[in-house]
GROMACS .gro file of C-alpha atoms in nm:
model
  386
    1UNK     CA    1  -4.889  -1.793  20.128
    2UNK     CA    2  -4.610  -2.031  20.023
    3UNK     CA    3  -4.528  -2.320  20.304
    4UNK     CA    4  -4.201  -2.519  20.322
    5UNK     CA    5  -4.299  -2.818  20.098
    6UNK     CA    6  -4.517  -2.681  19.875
    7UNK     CA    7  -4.478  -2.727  19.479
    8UNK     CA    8  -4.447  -2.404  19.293
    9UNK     CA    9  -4.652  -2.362  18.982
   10UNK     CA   10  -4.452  -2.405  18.590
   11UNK     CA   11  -4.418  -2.087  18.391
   12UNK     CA   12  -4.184  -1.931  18.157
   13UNK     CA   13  -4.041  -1.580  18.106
   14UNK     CA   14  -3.817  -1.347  17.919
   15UNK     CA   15  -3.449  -1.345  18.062
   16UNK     CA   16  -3.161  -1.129  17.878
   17UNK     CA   17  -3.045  -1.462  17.650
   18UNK     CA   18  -3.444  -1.610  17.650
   19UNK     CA   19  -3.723  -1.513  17.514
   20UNK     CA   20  -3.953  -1.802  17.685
   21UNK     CA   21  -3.755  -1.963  17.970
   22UNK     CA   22  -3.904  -2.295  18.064
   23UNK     CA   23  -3.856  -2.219  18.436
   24UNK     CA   24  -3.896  -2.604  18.490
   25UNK     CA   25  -3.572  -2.668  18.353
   26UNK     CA   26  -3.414  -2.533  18.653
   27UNK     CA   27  -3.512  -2.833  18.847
   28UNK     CA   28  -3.224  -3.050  18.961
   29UNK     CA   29  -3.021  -2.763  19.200
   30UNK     CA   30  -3.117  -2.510  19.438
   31UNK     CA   31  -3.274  -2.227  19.352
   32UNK     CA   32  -3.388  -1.895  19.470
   33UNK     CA   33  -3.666  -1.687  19.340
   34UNK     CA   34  -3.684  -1.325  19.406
   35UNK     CA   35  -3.996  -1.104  19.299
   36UNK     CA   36  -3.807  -0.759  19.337
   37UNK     CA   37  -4.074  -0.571  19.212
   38UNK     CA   38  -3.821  -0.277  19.093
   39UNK     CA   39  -3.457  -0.252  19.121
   40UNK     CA   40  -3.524   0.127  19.170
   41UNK     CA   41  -3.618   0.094  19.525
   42UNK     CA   42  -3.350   0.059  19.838
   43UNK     CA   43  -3.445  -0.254  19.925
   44UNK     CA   44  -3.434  -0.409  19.659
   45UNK     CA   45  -3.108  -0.289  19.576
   46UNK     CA   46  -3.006  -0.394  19.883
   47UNK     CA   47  -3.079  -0.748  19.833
   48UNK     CA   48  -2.941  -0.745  19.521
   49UNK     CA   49  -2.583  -0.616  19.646
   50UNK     CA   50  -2.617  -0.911  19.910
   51UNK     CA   51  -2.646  -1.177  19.609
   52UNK     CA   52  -2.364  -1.025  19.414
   53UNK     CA   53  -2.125  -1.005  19.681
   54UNK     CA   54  -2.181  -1.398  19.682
   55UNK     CA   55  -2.178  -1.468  19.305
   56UNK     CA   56  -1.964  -1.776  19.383
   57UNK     CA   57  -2.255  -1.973  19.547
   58UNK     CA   58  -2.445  -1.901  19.251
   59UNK     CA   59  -2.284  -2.196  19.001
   60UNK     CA   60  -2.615  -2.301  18.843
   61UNK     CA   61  -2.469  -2.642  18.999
   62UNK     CA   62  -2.529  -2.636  19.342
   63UNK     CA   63  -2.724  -2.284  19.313
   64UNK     CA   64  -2.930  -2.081  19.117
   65UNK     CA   65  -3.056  -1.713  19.187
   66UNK     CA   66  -3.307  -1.560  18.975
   67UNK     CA   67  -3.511  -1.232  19.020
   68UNK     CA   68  -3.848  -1.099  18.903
   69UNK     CA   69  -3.868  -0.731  18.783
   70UNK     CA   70  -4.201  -0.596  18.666
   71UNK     CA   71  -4.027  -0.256  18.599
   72UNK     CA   72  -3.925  -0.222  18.226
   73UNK     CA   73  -3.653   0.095  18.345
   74UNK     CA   74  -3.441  -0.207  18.541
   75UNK     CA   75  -3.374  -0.295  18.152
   76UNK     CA   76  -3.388  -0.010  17.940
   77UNK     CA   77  -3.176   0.136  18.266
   78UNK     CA   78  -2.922  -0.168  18.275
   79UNK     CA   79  -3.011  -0.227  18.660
   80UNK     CA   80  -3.017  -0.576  18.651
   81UNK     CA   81  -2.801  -0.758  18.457
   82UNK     CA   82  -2.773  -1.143  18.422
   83UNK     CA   83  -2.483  -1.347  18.536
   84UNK     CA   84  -2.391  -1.648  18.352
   85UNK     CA   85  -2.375  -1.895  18.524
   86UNK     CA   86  -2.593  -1.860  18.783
   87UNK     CA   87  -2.779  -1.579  18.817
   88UNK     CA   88  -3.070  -1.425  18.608
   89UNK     CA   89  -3.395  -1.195  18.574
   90UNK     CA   90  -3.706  -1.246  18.476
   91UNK     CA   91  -3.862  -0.947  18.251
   92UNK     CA   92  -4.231  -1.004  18.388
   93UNK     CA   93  -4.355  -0.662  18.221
   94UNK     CA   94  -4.712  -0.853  18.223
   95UNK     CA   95  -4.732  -0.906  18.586
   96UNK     CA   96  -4.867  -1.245  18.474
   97UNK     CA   97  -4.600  -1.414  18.731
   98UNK     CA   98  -4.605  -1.208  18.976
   99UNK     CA   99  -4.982  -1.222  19.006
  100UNK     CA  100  -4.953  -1.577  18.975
  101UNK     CA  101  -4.710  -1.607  19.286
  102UNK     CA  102  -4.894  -1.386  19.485
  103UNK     CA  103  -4.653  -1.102  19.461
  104UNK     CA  104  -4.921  -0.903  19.369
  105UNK     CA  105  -5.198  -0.742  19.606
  106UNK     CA  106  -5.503  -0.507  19.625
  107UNK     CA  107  -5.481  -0.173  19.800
  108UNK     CA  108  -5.701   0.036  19.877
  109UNK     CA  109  -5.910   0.224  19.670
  110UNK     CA  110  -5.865  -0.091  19.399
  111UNK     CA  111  -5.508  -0.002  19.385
  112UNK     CA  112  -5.272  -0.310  19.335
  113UNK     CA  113  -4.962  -0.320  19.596
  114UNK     CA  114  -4.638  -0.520  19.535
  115UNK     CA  115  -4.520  -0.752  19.836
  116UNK     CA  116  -4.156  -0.867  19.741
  117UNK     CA  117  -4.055  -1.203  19.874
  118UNK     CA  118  -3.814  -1.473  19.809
  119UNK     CA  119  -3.872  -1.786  19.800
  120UNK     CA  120  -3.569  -2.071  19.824
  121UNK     CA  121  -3.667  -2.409  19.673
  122UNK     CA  122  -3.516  -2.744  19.644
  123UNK     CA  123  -3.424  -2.919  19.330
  124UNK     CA  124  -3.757  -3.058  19.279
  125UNK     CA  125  -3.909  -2.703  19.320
  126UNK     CA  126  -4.070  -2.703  19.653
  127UNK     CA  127  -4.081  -2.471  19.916
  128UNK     CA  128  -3.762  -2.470  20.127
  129UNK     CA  129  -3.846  -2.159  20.278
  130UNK     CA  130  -4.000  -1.807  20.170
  131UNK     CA  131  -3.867  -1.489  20.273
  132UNK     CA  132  -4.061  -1.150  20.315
  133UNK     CA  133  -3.806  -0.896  20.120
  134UNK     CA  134  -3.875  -0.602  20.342
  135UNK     CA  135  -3.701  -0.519  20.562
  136UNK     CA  136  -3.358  -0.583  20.383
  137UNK     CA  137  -3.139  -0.647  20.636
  138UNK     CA  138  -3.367  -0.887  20.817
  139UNK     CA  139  -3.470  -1.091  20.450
  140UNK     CA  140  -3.079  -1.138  20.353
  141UNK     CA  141  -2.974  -1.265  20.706
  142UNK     CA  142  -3.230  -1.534  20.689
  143UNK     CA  143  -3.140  -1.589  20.318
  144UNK     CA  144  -2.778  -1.619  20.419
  145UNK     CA  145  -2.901  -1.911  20.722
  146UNK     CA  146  -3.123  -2.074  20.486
  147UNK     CA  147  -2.805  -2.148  20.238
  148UNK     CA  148  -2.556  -2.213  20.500
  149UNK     CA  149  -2.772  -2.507  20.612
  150UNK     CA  150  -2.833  -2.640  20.225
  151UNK     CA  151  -2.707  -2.994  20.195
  152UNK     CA  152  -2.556  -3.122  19.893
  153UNK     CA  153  -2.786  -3.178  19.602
  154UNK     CA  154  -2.744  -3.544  19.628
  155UNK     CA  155  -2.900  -3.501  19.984
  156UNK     CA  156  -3.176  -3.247  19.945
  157UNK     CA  157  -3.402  -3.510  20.081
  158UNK     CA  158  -3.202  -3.617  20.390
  159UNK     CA  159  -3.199  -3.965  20.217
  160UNK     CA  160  -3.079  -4.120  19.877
  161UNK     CA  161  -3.341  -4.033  19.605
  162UNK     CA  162  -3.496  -4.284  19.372
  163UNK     CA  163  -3.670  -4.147  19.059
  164UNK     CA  164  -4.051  -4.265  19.036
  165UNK     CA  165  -3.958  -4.498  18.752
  166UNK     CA  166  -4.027  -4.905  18.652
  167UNK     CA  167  -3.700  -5.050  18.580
  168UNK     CA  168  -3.754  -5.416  18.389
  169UNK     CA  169  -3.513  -5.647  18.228
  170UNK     CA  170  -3.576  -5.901  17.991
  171UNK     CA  171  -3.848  -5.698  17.781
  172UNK     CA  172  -3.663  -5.799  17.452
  173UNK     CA  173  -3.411  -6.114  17.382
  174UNK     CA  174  -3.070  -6.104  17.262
  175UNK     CA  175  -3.178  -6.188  16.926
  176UNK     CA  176  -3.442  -5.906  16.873
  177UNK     CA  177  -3.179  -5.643  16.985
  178UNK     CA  178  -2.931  -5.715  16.769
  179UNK     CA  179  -3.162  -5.711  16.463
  180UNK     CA  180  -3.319  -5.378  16.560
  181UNK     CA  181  -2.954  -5.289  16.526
  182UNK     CA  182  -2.899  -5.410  16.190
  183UNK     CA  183  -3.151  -5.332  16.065
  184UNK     CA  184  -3.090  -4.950  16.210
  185UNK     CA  185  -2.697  -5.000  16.062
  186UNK     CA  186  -2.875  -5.128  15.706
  187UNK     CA  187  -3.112  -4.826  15.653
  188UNK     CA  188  -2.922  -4.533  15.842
  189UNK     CA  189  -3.048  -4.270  16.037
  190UNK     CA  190  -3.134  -3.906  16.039
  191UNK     CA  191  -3.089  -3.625  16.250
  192UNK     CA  192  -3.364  -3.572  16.508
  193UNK     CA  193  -3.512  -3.268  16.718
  194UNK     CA  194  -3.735  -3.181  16.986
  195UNK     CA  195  -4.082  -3.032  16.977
  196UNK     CA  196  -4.146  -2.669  17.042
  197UNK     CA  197  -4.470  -2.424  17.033
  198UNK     CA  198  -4.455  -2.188  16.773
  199UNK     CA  199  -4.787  -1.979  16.776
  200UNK     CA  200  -4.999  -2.280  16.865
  201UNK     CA  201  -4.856  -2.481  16.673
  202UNK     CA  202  -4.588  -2.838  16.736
  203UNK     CA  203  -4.281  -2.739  16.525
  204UNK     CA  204  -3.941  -2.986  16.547
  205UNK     CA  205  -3.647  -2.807  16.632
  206UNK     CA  206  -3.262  -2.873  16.547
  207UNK     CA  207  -3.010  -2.765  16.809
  208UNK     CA  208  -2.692  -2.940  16.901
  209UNK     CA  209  -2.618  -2.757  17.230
  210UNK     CA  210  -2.975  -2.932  17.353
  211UNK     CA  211  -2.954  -3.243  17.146
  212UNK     CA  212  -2.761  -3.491  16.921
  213UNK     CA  213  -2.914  -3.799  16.808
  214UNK     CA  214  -3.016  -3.984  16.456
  215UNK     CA  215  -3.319  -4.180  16.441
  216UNK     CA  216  -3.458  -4.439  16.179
  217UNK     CA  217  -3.827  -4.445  16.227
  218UNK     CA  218  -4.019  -4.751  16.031
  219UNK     CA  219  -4.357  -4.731  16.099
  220UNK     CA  220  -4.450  -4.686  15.761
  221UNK     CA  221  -4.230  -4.952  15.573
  222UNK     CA  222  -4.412  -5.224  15.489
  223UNK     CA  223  -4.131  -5.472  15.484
  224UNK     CA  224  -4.031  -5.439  15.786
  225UNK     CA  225  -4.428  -5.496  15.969
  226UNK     CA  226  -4.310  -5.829  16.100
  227UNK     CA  227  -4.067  -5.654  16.325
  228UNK     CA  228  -4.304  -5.400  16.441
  229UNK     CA  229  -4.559  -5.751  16.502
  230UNK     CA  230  -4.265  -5.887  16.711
  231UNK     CA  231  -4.190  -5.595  16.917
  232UNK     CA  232  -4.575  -5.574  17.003
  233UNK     CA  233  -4.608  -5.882  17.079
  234UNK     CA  234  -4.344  -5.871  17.360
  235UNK     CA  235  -4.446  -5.529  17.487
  236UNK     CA  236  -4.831  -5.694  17.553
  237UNK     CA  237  -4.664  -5.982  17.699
  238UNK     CA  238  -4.395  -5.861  17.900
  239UNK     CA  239  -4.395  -5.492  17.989
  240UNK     CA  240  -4.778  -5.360  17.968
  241UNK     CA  241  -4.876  -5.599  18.213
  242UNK     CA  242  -4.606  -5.469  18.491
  243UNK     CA  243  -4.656  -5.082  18.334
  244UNK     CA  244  -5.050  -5.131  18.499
  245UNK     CA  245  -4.960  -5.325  18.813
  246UNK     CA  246  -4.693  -5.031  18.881
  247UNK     CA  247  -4.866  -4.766  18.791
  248UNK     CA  248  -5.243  -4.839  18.778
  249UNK     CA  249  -5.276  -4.726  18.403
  250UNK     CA  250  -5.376  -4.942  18.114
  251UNK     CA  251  -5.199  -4.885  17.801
  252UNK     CA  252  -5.370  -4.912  17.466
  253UNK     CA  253  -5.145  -4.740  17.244
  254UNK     CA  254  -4.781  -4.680  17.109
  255UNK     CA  255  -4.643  -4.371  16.950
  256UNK     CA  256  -4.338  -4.449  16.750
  257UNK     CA  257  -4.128  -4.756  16.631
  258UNK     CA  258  -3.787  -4.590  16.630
  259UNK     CA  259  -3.452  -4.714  16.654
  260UNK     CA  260  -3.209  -4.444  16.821
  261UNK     CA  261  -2.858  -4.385  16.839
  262UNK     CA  262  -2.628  -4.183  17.062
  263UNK     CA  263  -2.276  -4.128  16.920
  264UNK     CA  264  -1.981  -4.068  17.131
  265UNK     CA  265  -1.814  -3.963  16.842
  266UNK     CA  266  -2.109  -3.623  16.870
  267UNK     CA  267  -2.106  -3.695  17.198
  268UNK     CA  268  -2.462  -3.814  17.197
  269UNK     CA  269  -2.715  -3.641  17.450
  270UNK     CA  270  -3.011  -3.518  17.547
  271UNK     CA  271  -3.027  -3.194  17.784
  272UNK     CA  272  -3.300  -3.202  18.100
  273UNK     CA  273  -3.641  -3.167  17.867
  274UNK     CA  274  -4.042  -3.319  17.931
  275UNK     CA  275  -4.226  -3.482  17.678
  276UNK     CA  276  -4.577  -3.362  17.679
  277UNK     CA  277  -4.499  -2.986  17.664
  278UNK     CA  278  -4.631  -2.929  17.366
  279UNK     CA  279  -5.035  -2.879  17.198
  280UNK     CA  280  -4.901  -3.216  16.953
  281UNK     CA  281  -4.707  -3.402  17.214
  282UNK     CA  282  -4.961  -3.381  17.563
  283UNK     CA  283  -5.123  -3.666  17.516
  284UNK     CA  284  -4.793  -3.885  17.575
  285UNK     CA  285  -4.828  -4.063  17.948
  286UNK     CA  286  -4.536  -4.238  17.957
  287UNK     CA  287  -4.218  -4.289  17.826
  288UNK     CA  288  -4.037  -4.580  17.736
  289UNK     CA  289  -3.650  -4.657  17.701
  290UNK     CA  290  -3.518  -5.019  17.571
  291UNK     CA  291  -3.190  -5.037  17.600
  292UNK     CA  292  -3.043  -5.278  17.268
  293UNK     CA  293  -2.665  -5.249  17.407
  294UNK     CA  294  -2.593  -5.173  17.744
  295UNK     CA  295  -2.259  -5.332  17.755
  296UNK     CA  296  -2.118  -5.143  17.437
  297UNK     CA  297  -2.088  -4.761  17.598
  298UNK     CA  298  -2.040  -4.558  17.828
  299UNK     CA  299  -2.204  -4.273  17.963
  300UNK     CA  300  -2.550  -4.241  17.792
  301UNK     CA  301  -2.751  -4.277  18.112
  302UNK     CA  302  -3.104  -4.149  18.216
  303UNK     CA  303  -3.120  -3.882  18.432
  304UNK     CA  304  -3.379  -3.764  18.699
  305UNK     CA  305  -3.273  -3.385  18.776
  306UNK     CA  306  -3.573  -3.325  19.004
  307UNK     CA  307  -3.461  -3.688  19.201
  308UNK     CA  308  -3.046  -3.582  19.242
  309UNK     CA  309  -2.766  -3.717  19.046
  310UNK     CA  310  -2.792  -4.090  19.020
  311UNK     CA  311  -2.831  -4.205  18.715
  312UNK     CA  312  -3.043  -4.537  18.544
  313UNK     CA  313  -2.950  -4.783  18.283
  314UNK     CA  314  -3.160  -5.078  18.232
  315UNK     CA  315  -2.922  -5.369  18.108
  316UNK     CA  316  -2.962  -5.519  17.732
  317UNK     CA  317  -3.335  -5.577  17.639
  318UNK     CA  318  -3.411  -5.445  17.932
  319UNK     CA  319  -3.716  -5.094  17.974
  320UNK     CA  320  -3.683  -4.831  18.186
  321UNK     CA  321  -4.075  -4.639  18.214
  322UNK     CA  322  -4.146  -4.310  18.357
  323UNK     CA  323  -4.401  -4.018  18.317
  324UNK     CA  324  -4.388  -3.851  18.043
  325UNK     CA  325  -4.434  -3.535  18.281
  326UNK     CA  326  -4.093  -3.588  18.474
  327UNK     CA  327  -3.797  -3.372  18.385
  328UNK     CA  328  -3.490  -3.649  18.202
  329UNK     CA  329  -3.232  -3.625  18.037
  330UNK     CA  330  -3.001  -3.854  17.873
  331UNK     CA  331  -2.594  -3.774  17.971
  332UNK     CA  332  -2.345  -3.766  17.723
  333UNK     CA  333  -2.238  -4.098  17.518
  334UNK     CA  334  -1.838  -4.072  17.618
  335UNK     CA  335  -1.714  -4.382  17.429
  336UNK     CA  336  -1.870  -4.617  17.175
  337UNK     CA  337  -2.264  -4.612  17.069
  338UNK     CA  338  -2.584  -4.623  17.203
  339UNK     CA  339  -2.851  -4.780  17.036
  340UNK     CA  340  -3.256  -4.786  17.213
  341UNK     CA  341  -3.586  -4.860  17.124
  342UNK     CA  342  -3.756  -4.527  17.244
  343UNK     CA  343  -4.198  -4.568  17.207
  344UNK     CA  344  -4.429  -4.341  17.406
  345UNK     CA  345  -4.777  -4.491  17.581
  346UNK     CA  346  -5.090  -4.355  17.596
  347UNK     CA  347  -5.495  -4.423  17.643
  348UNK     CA  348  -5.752  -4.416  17.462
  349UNK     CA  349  -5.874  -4.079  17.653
  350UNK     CA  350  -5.535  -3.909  17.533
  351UNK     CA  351  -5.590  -4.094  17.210
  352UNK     CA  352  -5.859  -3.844  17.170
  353UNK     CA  353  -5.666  -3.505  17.307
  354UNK     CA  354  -5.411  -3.654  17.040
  355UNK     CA  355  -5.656  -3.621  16.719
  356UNK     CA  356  -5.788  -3.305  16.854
  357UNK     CA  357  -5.428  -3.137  16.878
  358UNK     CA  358  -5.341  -3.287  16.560
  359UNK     CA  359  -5.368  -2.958  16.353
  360UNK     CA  360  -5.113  -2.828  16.592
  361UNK     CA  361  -4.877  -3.047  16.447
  362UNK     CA  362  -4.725  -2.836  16.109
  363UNK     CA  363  -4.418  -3.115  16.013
  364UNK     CA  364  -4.196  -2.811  15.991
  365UNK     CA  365  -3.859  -2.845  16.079
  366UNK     CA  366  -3.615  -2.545  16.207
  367UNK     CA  367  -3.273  -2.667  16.226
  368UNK     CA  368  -3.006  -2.392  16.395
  369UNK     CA  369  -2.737  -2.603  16.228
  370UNK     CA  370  -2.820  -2.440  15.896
  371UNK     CA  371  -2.850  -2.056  15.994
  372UNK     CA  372  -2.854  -1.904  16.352
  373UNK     CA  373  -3.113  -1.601  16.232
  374UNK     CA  374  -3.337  -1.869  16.181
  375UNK     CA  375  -3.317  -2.065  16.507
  376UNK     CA  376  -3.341  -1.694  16.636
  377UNK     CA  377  -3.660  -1.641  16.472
  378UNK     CA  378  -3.794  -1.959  16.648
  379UNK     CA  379  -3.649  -1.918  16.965
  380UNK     CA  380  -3.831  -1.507  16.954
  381UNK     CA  381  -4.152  -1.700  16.887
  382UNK     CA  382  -4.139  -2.027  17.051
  383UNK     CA  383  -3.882  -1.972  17.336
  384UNK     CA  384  -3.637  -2.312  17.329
  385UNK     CA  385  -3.495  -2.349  17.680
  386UNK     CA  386  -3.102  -2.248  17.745
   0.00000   0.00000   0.00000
């Protein structure tokens, strides 16, 4: 069923520490993906003594193992137990994976069979190679050739990677970056989240082991509407025109005038994340970063996980554009701070997903910083990735 090359389809899953793990987030390292079926049977067990006698390849770095168990005994039983880093189960008590993989098949007499496999994928998620599970002996010795012959992540594509993104100086002057940081350093900034699905609905969530940034948002002060007029003005001019001629897609609107800032002294971030995940957030196309200070900092780069470990930094007024759909993340600010002008761009047909997901969108806020039972409530419901 599964060819070397192929994508694999997105879903998410219980694991021991995650009630909904965003298996996308894995992207950016090797990883192998085992439907055991049930830990009960020899083979299995088998297979699973072959991956633990080699928990050092497992790092979550270079290499990621994680197994599918439809059997709710390898639980309740303590058969399979998670190893952080580097090696976890999926509880997939639904079969919904499984089915989805093609783990599961008819029998006769409208029976359903299980064929275990494994498949090994690359850091974007595609087929390396998959791997019938029975017999044992013959699945782990092409397991163990399959790794041997990995390259290093920077490598997985037998060339240097570059990330599907339009890198353009020269969007904003001097002049308008340093007054989008005054006027950020005049009127402050709060804390801000990320967006997670609680029960159909877009919730903003507070965690500091996935993110740590303040934003000053002023769409909706008057005073300062000449500033939003001059940033428009030289986003028509200078970037929308290159977004369509590198991209074929014709912008017609803007979500967000926000000024951001990265501290080193939190050390600012932003973990591997999408930003159209969400019922209030799909109708974002692509996203936009505007560097105000390039020179001032270090660290506070974009990253590509799916595209290896280089890293992007447009210089001083300058955009970096990509797909909202792409996995990024921005690395740690390790000295001074990072300032950017952060809107997302979308059509007039997602302009209309966007006011019919607009009930989804509750303005609560759950922030871990002020009680973990709460986060844990969210995370039971909604599932924020590790």
């Amino acid at each position: 069923m599964w060819l070397p090359g192929d994508p694999i389809p997105a879903f998410a899953a219980r694991t021991a520490s995650n009630p909904r793990y965003a298996f996308y987030t894995a992207a950016g390292r090797y990883v192998v993906l085992s439907f055991l079926g049930s830990a009960a049977q020899d083979d299995t067990r088998q297979v699973l003594r072959y991956v633990e006698e080699r928990r050092a390849l497992f790092d979550d770095s270079h290499l990621s193992f994680f197994g599918v168990s439809i059997d709710p005994n390898d639980e309740a039983l303590g058969r399979l137990r998670d190893m952080i880093p580097g090696i976890r189960y999926f509880r997939d008590l639904d079969r919904k994976v499984s089915r989805q993989y093609g783990a599961l098949a008819s029998g006769p007499a409208s029976t359903t069979l299980y064929r275990p496999f494994t498949l090994v994928l690359d850091p974007m998620l595609r087929v390396i190679a998959s791997i019938p599970l029975l017999p044992a002996e013959h699945h782990n010795k092409v397991l163990g050739d399959t790794l041997q012959r990995l390259p290093p992540v920077a490598e997985h594509a037998g060339t240097a990677m570059h990330a599907p993104v339009l890198i353009l100086p020269r969007v904003f002057e001097a002049d308008l970056c340093r007054e989008l940081i005054a006027v950020y350093e005049q009127y402050g900034g709060r804390e801000s989240g990320f967006m997670r699905e609680v029960d159909g609905k877009t919730v903003e969530v507070r965690e500091h082991r996935f993110k740590r940034r303040d934003d000053f948002e002023f769409e909706k002060r008057p005073e300062l509407a000449p500033l939003r007029e001059a940033i428009l003005a030289r986003l028509r001019r200078r970037l929308l025109p290159e977004i369509k001629r590198a991209f074929q897609f014709e912008v017609t609107r803007m979500e967000r005038y926000i000024v951001a800032r990265y501290d080193s002294d939190e050390g600012g971030f932003f973990r591997p994340h999408k930003d159209n995940t969400t019922p209030g957030t799909a109708h974002r196309r692509f996203a936009c970063t505007i560097n105000l200070n390039a020179e001032d900092y270090t660290g506070g780069d974009l990253r590509f996980p799916e595209f290896g470990r280089r890293s992007y930094r447009a210089p001083s007024g300058g955009a970096v554009v990509f797909s909202c759909s792409l996995l990024h993340e921005a690395t740690p600010v390790t000295s001074g701070a990072r300032y950017a002008f952060l809107p997302f761009f979308y059509d007039e047909q997602a302009a209309r997903q966007r006011e019919h997901n607009a009930p989804s969108l509750t303005g609560q806020v759950f922030d871990h910083a002020k009680g973990q039972d709460e986060y844990a409530a969210l995370a039971q419901e909604a599932g924020a990735t590790e």
